[in-house]
C-alpha positions as a Markdown table, in Angstrom:
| # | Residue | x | y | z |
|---|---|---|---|---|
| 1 | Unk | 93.4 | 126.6 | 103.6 |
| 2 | Unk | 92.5 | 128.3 | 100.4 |
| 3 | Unk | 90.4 | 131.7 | 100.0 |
| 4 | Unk | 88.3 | 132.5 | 96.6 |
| 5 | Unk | 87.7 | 135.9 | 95.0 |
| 6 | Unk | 85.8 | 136.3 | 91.7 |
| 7 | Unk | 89.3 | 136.6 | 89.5 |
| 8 | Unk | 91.7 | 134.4 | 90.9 |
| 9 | Unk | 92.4 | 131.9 | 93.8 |
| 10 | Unk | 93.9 | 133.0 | 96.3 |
| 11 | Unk | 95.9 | 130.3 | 98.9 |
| 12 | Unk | 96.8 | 130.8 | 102.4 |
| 13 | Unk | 100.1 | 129.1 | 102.5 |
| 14 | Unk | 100.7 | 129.5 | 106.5 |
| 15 | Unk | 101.2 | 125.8 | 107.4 |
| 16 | Unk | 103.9 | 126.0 | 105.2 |
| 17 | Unk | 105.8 | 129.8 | 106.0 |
| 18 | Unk | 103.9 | 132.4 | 107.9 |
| 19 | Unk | 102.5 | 135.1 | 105.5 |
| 20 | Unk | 103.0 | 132.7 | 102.2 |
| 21 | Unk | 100.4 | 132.9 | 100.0 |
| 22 | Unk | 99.7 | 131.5 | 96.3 |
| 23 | Unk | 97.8 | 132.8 | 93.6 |
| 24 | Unk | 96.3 | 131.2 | 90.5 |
| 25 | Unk | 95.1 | 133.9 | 87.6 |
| 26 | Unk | 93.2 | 132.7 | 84.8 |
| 27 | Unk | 95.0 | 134.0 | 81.1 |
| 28 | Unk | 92.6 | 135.6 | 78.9 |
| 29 | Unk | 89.5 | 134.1 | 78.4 |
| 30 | Unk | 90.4 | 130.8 | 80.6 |
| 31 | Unk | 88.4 | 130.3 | 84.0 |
| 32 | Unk | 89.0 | 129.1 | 87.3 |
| 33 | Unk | 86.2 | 128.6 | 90.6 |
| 34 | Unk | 85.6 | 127.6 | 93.6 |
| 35 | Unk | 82.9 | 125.4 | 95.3 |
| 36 | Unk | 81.4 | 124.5 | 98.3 |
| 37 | Unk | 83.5 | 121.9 | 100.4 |
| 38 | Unk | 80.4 | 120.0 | 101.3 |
| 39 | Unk | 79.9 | 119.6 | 97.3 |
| 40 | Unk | 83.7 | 119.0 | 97.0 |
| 41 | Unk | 83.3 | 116.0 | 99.5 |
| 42 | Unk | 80.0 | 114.8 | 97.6 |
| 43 | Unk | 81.7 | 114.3 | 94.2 |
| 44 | Unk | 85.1 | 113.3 | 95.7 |
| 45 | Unk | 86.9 | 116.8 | 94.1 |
| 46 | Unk | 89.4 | 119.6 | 95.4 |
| 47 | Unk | 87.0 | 122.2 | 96.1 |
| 48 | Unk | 89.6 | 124.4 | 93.9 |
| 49 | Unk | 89.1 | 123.9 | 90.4 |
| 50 | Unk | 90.0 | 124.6 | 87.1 |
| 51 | Unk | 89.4 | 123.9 | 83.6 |
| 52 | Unk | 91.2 | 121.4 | 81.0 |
| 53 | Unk | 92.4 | 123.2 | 77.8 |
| 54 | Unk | 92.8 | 126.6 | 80.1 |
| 55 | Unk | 96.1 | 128.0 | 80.8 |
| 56 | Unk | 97.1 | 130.0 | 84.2 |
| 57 | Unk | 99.5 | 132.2 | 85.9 |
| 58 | Unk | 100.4 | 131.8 | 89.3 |
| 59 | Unk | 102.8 | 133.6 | 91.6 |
| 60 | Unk | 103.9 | 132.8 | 95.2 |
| 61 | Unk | 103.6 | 136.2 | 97.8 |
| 62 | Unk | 105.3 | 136.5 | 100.5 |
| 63 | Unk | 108.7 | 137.9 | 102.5 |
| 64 | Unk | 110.2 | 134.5 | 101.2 |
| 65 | Unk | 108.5 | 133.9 | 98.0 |
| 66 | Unk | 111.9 | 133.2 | 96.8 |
| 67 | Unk | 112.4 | 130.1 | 98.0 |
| 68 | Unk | 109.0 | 128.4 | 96.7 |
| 69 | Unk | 108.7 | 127.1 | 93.5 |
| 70 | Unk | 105.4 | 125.0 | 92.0 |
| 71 | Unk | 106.3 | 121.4 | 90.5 |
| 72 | Unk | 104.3 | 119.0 | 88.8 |
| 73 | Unk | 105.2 | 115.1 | 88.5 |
| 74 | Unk | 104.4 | 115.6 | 84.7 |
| 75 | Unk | 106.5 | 118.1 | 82.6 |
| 76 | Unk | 104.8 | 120.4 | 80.6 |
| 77 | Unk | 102.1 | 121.2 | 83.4 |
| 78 | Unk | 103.6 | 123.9 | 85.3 |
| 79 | Unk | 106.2 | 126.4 | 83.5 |
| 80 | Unk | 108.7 | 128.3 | 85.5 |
| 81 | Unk | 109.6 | 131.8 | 85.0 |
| 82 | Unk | 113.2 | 132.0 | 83.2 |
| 83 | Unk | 113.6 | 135.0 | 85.5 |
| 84 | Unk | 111.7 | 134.2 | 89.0 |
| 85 | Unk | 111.2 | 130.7 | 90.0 |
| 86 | Unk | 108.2 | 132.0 | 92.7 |
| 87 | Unk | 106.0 | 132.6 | 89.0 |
| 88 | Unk | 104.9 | 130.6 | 86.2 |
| 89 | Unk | 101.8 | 129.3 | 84.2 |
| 90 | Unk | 99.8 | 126.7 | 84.7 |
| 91 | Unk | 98.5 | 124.6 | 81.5 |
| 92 | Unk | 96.5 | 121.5 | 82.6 |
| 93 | Unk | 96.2 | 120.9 | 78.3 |
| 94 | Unk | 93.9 | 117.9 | 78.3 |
| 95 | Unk | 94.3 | 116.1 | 81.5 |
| 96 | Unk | 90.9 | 115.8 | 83.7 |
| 97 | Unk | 90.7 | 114.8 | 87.5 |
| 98 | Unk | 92.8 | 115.3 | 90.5 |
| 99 | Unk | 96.0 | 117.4 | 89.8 |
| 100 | Unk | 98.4 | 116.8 | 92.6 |
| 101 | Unk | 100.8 | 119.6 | 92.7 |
| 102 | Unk | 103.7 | 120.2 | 95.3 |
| 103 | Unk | 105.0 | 123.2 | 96.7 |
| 104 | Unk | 109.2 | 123.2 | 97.1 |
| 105 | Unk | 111.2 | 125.3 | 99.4 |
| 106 | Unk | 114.7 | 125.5 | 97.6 |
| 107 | Unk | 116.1 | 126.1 | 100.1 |
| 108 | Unk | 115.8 | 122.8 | 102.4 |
| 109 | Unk | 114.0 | 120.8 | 99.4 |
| 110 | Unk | 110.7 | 119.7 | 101.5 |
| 111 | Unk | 108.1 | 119.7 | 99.5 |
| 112 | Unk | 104.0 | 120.5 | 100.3 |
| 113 | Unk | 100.9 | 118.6 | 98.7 |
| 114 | Unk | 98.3 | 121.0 | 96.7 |
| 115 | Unk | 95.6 | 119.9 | 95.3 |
| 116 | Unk | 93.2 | 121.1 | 92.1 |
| 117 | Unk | 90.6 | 119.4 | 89.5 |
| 118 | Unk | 91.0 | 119.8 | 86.5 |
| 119 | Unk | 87.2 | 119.8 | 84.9 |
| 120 | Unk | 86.5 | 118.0 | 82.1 |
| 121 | Unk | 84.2 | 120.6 | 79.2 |
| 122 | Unk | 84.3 | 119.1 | 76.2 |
| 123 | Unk | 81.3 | 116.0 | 77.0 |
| 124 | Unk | 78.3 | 118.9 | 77.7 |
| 125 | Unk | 78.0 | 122.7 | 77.6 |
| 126 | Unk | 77.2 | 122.4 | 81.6 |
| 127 | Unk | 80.3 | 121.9 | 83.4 |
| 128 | Unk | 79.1 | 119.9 | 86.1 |
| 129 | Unk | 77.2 | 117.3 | 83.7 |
| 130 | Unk | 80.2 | 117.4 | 81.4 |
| 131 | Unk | 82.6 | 115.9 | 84.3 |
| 132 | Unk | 80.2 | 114.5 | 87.0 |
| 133 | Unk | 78.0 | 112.6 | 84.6 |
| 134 | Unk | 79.3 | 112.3 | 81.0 |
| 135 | Unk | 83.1 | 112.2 | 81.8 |
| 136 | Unk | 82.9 | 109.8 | 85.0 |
| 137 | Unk | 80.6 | 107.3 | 82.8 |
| 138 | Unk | 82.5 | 107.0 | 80.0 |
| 139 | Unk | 85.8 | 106.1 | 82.3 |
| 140 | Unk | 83.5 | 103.6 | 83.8 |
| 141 | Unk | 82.0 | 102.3 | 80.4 |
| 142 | Unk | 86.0 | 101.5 | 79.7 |
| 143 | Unk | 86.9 | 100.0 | 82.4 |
| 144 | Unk | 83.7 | 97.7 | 82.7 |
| 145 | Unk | 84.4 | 96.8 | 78.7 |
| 146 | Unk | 88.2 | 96.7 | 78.8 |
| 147 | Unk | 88.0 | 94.2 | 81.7 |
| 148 | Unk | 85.0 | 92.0 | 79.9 |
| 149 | Unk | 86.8 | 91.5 | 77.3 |
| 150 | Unk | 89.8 | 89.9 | 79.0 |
| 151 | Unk | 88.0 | 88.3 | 81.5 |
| 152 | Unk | 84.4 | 87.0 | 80.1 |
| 153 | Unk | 82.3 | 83.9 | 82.1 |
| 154 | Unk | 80.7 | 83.1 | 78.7 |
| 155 | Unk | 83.3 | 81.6 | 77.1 |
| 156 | Unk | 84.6 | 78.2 | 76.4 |
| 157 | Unk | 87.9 | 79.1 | 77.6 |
| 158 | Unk | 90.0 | 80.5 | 80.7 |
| 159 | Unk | 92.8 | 82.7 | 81.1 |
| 160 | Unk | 95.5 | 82.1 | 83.1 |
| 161 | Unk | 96.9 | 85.6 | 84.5 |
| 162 | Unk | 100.4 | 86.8 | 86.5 |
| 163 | Unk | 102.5 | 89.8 | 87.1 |
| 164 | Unk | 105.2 | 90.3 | 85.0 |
| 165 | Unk | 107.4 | 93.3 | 85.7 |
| 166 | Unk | 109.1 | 93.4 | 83.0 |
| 167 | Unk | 105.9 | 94.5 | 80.6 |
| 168 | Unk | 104.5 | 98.2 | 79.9 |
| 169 | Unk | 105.3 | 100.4 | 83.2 |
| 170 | Unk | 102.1 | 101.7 | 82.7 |
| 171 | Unk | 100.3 | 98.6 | 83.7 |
| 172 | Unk | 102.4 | 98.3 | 86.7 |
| 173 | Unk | 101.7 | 101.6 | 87.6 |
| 174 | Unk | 98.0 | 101.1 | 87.1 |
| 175 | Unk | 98.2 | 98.2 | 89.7 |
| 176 | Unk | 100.5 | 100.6 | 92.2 |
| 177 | Unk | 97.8 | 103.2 | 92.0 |
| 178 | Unk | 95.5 | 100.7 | 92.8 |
| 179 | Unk | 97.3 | 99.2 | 96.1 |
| 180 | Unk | 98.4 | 102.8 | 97.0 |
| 181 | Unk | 94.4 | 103.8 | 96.8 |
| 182 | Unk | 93.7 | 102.0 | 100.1 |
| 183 | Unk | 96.7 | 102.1 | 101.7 |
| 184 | Unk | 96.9 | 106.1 | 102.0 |
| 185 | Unk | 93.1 | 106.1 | 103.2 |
| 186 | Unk | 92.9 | 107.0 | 106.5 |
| 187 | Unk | 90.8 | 103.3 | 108.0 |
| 188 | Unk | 93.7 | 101.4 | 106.4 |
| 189 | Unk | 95.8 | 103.6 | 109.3 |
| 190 | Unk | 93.6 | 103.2 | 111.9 |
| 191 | Unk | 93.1 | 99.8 | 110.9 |
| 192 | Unk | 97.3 | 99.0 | 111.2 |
| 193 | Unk | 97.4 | 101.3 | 114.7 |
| 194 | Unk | 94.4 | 99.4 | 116.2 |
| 195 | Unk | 95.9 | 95.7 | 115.3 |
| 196 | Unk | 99.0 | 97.1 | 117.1 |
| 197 | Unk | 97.6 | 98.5 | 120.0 |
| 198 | Unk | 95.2 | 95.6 | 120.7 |
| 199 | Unk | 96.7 | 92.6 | 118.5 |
| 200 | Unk | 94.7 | 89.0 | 119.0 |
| 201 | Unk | 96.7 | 86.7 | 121.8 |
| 202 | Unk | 95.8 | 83.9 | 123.3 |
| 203 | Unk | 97.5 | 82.6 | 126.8 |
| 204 | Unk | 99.8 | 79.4 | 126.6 |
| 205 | Unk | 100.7 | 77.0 | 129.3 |
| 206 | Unk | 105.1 | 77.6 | 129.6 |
| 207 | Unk | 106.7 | 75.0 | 132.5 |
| 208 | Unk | 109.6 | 76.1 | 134.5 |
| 209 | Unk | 111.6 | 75.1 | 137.1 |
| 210 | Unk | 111.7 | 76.9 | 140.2 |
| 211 | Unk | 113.3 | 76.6 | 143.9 |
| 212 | Unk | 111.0 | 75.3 | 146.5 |
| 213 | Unk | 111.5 | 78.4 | 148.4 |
| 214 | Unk | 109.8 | 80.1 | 145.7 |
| 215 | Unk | 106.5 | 78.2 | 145.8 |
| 216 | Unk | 103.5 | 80.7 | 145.9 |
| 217 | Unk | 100.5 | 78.4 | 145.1 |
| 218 | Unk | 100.4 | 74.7 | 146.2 |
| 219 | Unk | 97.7 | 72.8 | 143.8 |
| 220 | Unk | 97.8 | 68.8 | 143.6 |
| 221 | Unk | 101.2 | 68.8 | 140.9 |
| 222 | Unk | 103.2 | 71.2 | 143.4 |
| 223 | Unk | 101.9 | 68.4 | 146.6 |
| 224 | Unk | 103.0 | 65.5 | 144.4 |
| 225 | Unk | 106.3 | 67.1 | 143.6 |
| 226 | Unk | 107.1 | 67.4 | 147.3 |
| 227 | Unk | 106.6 | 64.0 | 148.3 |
| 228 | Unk | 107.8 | 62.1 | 145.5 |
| 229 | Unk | 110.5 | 64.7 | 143.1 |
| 230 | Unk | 114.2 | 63.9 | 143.8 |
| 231 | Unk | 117.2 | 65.9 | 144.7 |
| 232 | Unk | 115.9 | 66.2 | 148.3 |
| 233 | Unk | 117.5 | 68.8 | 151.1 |
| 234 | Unk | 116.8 | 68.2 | 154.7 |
| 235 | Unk | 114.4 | 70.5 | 156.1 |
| 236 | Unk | 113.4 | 68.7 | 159.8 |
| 237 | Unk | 114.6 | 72.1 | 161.5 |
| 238 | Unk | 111.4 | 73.4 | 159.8 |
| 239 | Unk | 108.5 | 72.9 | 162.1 |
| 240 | Unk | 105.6 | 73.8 | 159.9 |
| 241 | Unk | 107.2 | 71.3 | 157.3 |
| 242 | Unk | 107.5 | 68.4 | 160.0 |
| 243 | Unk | 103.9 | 69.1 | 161.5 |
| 244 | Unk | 102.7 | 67.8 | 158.3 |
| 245 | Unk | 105.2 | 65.0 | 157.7 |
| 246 | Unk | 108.0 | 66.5 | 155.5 |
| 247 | Unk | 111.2 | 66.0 | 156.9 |
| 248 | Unk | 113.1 | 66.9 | 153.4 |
| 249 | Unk | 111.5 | 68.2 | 150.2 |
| 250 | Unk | 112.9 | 68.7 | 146.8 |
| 251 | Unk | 115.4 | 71.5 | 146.0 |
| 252 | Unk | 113.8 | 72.7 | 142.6 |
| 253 | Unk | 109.8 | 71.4 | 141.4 |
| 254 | Unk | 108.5 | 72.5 | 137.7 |
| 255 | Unk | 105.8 | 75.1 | 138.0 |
| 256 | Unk | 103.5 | 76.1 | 135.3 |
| 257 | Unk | 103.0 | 79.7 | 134.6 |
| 258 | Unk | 100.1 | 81.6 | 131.7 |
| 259 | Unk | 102.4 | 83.4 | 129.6 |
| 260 | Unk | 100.4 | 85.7 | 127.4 |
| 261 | Unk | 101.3 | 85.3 | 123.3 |
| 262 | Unk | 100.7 | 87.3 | 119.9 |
| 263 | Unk | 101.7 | 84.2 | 118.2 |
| 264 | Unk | 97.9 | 83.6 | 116.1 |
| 265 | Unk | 96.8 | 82.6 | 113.7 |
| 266 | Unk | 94.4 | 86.0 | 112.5 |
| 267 | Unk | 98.2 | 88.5 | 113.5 |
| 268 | Unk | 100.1 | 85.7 | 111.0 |
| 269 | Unk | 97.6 | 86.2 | 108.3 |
| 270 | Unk | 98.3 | 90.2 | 108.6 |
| 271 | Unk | 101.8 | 89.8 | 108.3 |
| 272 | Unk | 101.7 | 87.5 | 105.5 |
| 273 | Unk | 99.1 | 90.2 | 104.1 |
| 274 | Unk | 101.5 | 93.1 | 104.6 |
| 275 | Unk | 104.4 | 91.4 | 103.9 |
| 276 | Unk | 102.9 | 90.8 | 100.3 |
| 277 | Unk | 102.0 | 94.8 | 99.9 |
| 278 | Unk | 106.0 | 95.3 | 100.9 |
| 279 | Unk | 107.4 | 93.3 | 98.3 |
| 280 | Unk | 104.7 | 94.5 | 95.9 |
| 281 | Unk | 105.9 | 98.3 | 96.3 |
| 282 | Unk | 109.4 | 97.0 | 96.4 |
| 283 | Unk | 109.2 | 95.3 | 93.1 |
| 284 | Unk | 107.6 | 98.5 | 91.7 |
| 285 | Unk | 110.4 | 100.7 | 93.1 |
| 286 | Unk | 112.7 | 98.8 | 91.2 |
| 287 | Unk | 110.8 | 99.0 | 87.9 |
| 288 | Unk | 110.3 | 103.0 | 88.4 |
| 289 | Unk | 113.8 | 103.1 | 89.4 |
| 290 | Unk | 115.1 | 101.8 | 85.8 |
| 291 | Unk | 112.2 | 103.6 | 83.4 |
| 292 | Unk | 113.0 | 107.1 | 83.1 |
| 293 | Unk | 109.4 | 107.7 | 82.1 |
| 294 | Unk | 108.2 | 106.9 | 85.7 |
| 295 | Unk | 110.3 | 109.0 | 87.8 |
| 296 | Unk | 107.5 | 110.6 | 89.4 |
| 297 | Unk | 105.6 | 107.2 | 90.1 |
| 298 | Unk | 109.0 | 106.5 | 92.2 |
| 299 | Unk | 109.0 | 109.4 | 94.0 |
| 300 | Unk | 104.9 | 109.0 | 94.7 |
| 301 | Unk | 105.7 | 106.5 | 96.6 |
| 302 | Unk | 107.5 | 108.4 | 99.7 |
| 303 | Unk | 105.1 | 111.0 | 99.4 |
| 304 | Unk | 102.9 | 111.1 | 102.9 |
């Protein structure tokens, strides 16, 4: 998708208007690169990077560049042009990771996905170390510690936990991210679209009454039924039926038939499993939706 030259980045924008392009210019001494998207998949980054406490210019290029403008779900990161909405800056300030980005047409209001890293330089003097190494561990350190104090084995006592939704957003959200981590993966997808295309069933035994004319399969039931079942018609103008001494047979016998049935126990457990992620999101929706703060964690939700 994207191109890299020494000065700026450079992004092919044709899946989203033929001939649109964006580009991202470093200010003064700030710095922007590329890497390899073999690396980029190693370390879990956007291959297109650039660096916290930097500030950047971009502009959109193309026959339409009018109609694009650059958004962030945070304000302050991207800065529109008083004077052309298809330019700005870019100032990450001291945010570090993914930056999720979205590219609007004005004109019909869809929005594209584009994503950078923001690197972390303030842990180490080499880059890589400072955000691969330093940075990543001391997130992990936090968590680990954060969650041993709450929750510690050693301990004479227990604590006794539930959601409240009615606490600090930003715990919610914390939880949202964390659902919304493995739904958006791409086995939780194939996972849902393989259940449905091959769900568990089992066969069931379903009893129905049928007309004797419409017998296709005689077993020991169907022979008992025509001696012995009630509601007899004469049928002694029916050779084949004499020859073996039935001079009247039942109008209607029951007949069992295999009917085949989703109804399991593993396909009840998914729904009871997915039915607890909808009213999860649902009850987040309606937190976001009162919280001015969280707009863009409402909106995240319909994105993809």
């Amino acid at each position: 998708m994207l191109k890299h030259n020494q000065k700026f980045l450079s992004f092919n924008l044709n899946v989203v208007e033929e001939g649109l392009t964006l580009e991202i210019f470093p200010e003064q001494q700030s710095r922007l690169r590329s890497i390899e998207k073999t690396i980029a998949e190693e370390f879990n980054e956007s291959p297109y990077q650039l660096f916290e406490g930097h500030t950047y210019e971009y502009e959109f290029q193309g026959n339409n560049k009018e109609l694009y403008r650059l958004e962030s779900k945070i304000k302050g990161i991207v800065i529109t042009s008083n004077r052309h909405q298809y330019r700005g800056r870019l100032s990450p300030n001291i945010y570090v990771g993914k930056l999720q980005l979205q590219i609007v047409n004005t004109q019909t209001s869809k929005d594209f996905p584009l994503s950078l890293e923001v690197i972390a330089t303030k842990f180490n003097k080499k880059e890589d170390k400072s955000y691969r190494e330093n940075y990543r561990k001391m997130l992990e350190d936090i968590t680990d510690k954060c969650t041993d104090l709450m929750m510690q084995v050693n301990t004479p006592v227990t604590q006794t936990i539930a959601i409240d939704y009615s606490a600090d957003s930003r715990t919610i959200y914390q939880r949202f991210c964390f659902v919304k981590s493995f739904l958006d993966t791409t086995e939780f997808e194939e996972a849902i679209l393989r259940i449905i295309s091959n769900p568990s069933t089992l066969w069931k035994t379903k009893e129905t009454s049928i007309k004797s004319s419409q017998i296709k399969r005689v077993d020991r039931s169907v022979t008992k039924q025509l001696i012995s079942a009630t509601n007899r018609i004469d049928c002694s103008d029916l050779k084949y039926l004499t020859e073996v001494g039935l001079n009247n047979i039942p109008s209607r016998i029951q007949s069992t038939t295999k009917v085949r049935s989703v109804d399991t126990t593993e396909n009840r457990f998914i729904k009871h499993v997915l039915g607890v992620f909808l009213n999860f999101v649902e009850d987040c929706q309606s937190v976001f939706l009162v919280n001015n703060g969280f707009d863009f964690a409402h909106k995240e939700e319909f994105i993809d």
